[in-house]
Short mmCIF file of C-alpha atoms in Angstrom, two decimals:
data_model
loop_
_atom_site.label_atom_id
_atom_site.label_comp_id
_atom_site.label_asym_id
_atom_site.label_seq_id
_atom_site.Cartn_x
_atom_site.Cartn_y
_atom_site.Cartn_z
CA UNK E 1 -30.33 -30.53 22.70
CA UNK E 2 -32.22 -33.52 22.10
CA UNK E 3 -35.56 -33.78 20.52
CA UNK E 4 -37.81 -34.83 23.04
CA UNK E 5 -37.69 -32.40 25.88
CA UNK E 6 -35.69 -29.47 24.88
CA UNK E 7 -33.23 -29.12 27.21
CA UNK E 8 -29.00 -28.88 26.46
CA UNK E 9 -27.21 -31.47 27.48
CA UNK E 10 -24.38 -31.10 30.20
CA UNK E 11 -21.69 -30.78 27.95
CA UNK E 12 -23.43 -28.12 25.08
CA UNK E 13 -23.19 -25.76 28.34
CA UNK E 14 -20.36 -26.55 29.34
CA UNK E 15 -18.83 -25.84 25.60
CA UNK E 16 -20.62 -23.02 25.66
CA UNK E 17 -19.43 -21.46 28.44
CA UNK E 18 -15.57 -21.82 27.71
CA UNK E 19 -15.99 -20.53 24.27
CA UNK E 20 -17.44 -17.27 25.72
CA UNK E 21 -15.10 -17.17 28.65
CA UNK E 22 -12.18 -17.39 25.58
CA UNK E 23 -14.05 -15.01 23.65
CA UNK E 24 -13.65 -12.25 27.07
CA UNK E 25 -10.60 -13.29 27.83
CA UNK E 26 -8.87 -12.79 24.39
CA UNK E 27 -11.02 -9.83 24.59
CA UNK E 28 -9.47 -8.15 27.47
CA UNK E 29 -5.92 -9.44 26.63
CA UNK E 30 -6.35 -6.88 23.27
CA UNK E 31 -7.51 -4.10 24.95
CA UNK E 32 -4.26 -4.69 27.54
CA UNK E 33 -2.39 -4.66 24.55
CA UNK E 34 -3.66 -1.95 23.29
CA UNK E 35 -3.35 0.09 25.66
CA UNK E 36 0.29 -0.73 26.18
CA UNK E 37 0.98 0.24 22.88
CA UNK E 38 -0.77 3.45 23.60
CA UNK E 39 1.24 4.51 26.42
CA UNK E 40 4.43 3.42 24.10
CA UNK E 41 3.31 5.57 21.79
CA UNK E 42 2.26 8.95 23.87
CA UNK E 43 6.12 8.36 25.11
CA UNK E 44 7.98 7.75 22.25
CA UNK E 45 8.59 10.43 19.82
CA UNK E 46 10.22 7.97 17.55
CA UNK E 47 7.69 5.05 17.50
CA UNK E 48 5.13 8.30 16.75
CA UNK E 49 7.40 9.09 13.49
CA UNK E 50 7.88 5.76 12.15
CA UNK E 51 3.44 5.14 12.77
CA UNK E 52 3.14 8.60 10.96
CA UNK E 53 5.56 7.54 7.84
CA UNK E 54 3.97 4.19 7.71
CA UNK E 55 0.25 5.19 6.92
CA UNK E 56 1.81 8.30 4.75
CA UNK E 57 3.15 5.94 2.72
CA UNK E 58 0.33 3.29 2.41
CA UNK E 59 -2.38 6.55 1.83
CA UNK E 60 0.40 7.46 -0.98
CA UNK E 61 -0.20 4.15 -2.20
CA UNK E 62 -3.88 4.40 -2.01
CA UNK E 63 -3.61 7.91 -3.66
CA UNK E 64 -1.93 6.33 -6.56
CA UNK E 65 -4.44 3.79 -6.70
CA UNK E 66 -7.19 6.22 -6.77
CA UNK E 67 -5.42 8.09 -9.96
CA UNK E 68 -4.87 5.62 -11.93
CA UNK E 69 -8.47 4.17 -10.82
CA UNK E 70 -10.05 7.66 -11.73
CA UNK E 71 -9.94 7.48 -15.46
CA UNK E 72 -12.97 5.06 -15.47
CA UNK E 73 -14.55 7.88 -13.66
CA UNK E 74 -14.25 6.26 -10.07
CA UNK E 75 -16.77 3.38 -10.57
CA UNK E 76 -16.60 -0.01 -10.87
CA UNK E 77 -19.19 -1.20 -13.85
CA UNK E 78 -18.84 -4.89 -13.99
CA UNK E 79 -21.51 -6.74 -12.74
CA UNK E 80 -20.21 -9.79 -11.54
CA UNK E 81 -18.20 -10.74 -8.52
CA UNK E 82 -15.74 -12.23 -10.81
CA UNK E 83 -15.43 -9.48 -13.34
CA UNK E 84 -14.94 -6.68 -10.73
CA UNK E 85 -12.29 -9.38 -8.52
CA UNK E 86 -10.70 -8.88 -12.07
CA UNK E 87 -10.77 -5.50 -12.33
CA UNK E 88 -9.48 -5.05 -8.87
CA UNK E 89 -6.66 -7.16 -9.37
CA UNK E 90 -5.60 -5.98 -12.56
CA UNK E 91 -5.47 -2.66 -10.83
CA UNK E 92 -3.15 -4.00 -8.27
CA UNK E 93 -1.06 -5.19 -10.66
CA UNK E 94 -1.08 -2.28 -12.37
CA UNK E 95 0.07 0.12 -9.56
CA UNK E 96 2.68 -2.68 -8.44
CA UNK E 97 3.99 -2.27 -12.11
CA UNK E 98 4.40 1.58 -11.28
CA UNK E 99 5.88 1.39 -8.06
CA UNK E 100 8.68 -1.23 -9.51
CA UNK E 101 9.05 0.83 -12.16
CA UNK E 102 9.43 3.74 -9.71
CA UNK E 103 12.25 1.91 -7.86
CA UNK E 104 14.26 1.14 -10.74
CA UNK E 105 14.39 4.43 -11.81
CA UNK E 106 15.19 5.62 -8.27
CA UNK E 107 17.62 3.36 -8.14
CA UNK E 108 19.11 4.80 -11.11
CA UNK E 109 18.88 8.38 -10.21
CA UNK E 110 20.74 7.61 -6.56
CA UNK E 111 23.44 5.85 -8.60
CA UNK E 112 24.03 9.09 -11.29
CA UNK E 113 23.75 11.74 -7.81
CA UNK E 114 26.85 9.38 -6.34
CA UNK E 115 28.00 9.75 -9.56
CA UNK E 116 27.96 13.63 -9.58
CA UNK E 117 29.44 13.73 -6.03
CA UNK E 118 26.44 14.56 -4.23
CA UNK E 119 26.33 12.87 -0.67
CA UNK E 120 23.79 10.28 -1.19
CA UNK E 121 24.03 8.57 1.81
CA UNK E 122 23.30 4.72 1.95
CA UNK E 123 20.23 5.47 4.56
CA UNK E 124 18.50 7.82 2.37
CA UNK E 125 16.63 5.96 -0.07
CA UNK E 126 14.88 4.12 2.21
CA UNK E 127 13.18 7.65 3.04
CA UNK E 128 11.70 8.09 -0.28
CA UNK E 129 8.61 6.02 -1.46
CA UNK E 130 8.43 4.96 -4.88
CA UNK E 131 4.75 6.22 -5.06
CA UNK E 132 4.92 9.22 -7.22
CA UNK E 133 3.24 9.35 -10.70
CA UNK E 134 3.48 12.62 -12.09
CA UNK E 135 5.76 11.37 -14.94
CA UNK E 136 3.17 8.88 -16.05
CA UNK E 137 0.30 9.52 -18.44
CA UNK E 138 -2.56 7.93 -16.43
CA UNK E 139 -5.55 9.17 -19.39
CA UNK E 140 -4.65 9.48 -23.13
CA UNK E 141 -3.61 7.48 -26.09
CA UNK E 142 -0.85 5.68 -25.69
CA UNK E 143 1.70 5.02 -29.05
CA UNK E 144 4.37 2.55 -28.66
CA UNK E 145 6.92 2.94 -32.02
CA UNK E 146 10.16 1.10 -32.29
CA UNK E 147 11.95 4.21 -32.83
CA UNK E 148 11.34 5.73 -29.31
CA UNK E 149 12.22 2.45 -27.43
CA UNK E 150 15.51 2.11 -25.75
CA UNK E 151 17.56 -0.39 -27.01
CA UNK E 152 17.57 -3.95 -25.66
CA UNK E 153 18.98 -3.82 -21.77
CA UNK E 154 18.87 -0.11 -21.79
CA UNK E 155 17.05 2.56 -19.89
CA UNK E 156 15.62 5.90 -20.99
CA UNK E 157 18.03 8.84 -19.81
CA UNK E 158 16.55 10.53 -16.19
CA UNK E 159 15.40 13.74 -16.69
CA UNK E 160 18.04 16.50 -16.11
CA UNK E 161 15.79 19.11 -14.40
CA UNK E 162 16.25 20.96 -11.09
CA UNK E 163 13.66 20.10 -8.51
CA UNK E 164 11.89 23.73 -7.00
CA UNK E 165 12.41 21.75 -3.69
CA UNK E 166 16.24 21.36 -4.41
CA UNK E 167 18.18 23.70 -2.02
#
């Protein structure tokens, strides 16, 4: 617009125009996909599963998060931006530090069922989500001594007990 009289120039409406003719367009082009994907997944029983395991596994993820974010009570109490951008990463990096942890171990415990001769089938594992954290004290004090660390390049023995879902 220029200052004098007001009015937009040719080309400010023309701009203008296209960007909210994109805007519509791109508009209706997700709601076509959309609703492709919709019909895809009312027919196929399979695509349904693998949707269903996907967000199982991230809200396991966000479950874990929650735990471990629990013992300050559920509330953030840093002030700044900063300081809670810390806090949020640190807990990301803390339940990334379980999960890894998680999949070594499960690594481990496939390796010692193949081991036993249990059929452990290569396609299993990626079936079970390294999300669980019953085995790990999330509130408490925590003592580190020499004496109860593996040694150097070793692993703490898995646990020997029978699952109650075991059949």
């Amino acid at each position: 617009m220029t200052c004098r009289d007001q009015t937009p120039r040719k080309s400010q409406i023309s701009r203008s125009v296209g960007e909210v003719g994109l805007a519509v367009a791109l508009r209706e082009i997700g709601r076509i996909e959309r609703t492709l994907f919709t019909l895809e997944w009312l027919k196929s029983i399979d695509l349904r599963r693998r949707t269903n395991a996907g967000l199982n596994k991230g809200e396991a993820r966000n479950a874990l998060a929650r735990a471990v974010f629990f013992y300050r009570l559920g509330e953030m109490r840093d002030r700044s931006f900063e300081s809670q951008a810390y806090r949020a990463s640190g807990l990301n990096l803390l339940v990334a530090a379980i999960i890894l942890w998680n999949t070594v171990y499960l690594e481990r415990a496939f390796a010692e069922l193949g081991r036993q001769g249990r059929d452990v089938r290569p396609g299993l594992a990626k079936h079970v989500a390294p999300l669980g954290w019953e085995h790990i004290g999330l509130t408490g004090d925590y003592v580190w001594s020499s004496v109860d660390q593996p040694k150097g390049g070793s692993f703490r023995p898995l646990r020997r007990r029978d699952s109650m879902l075991a059949a």
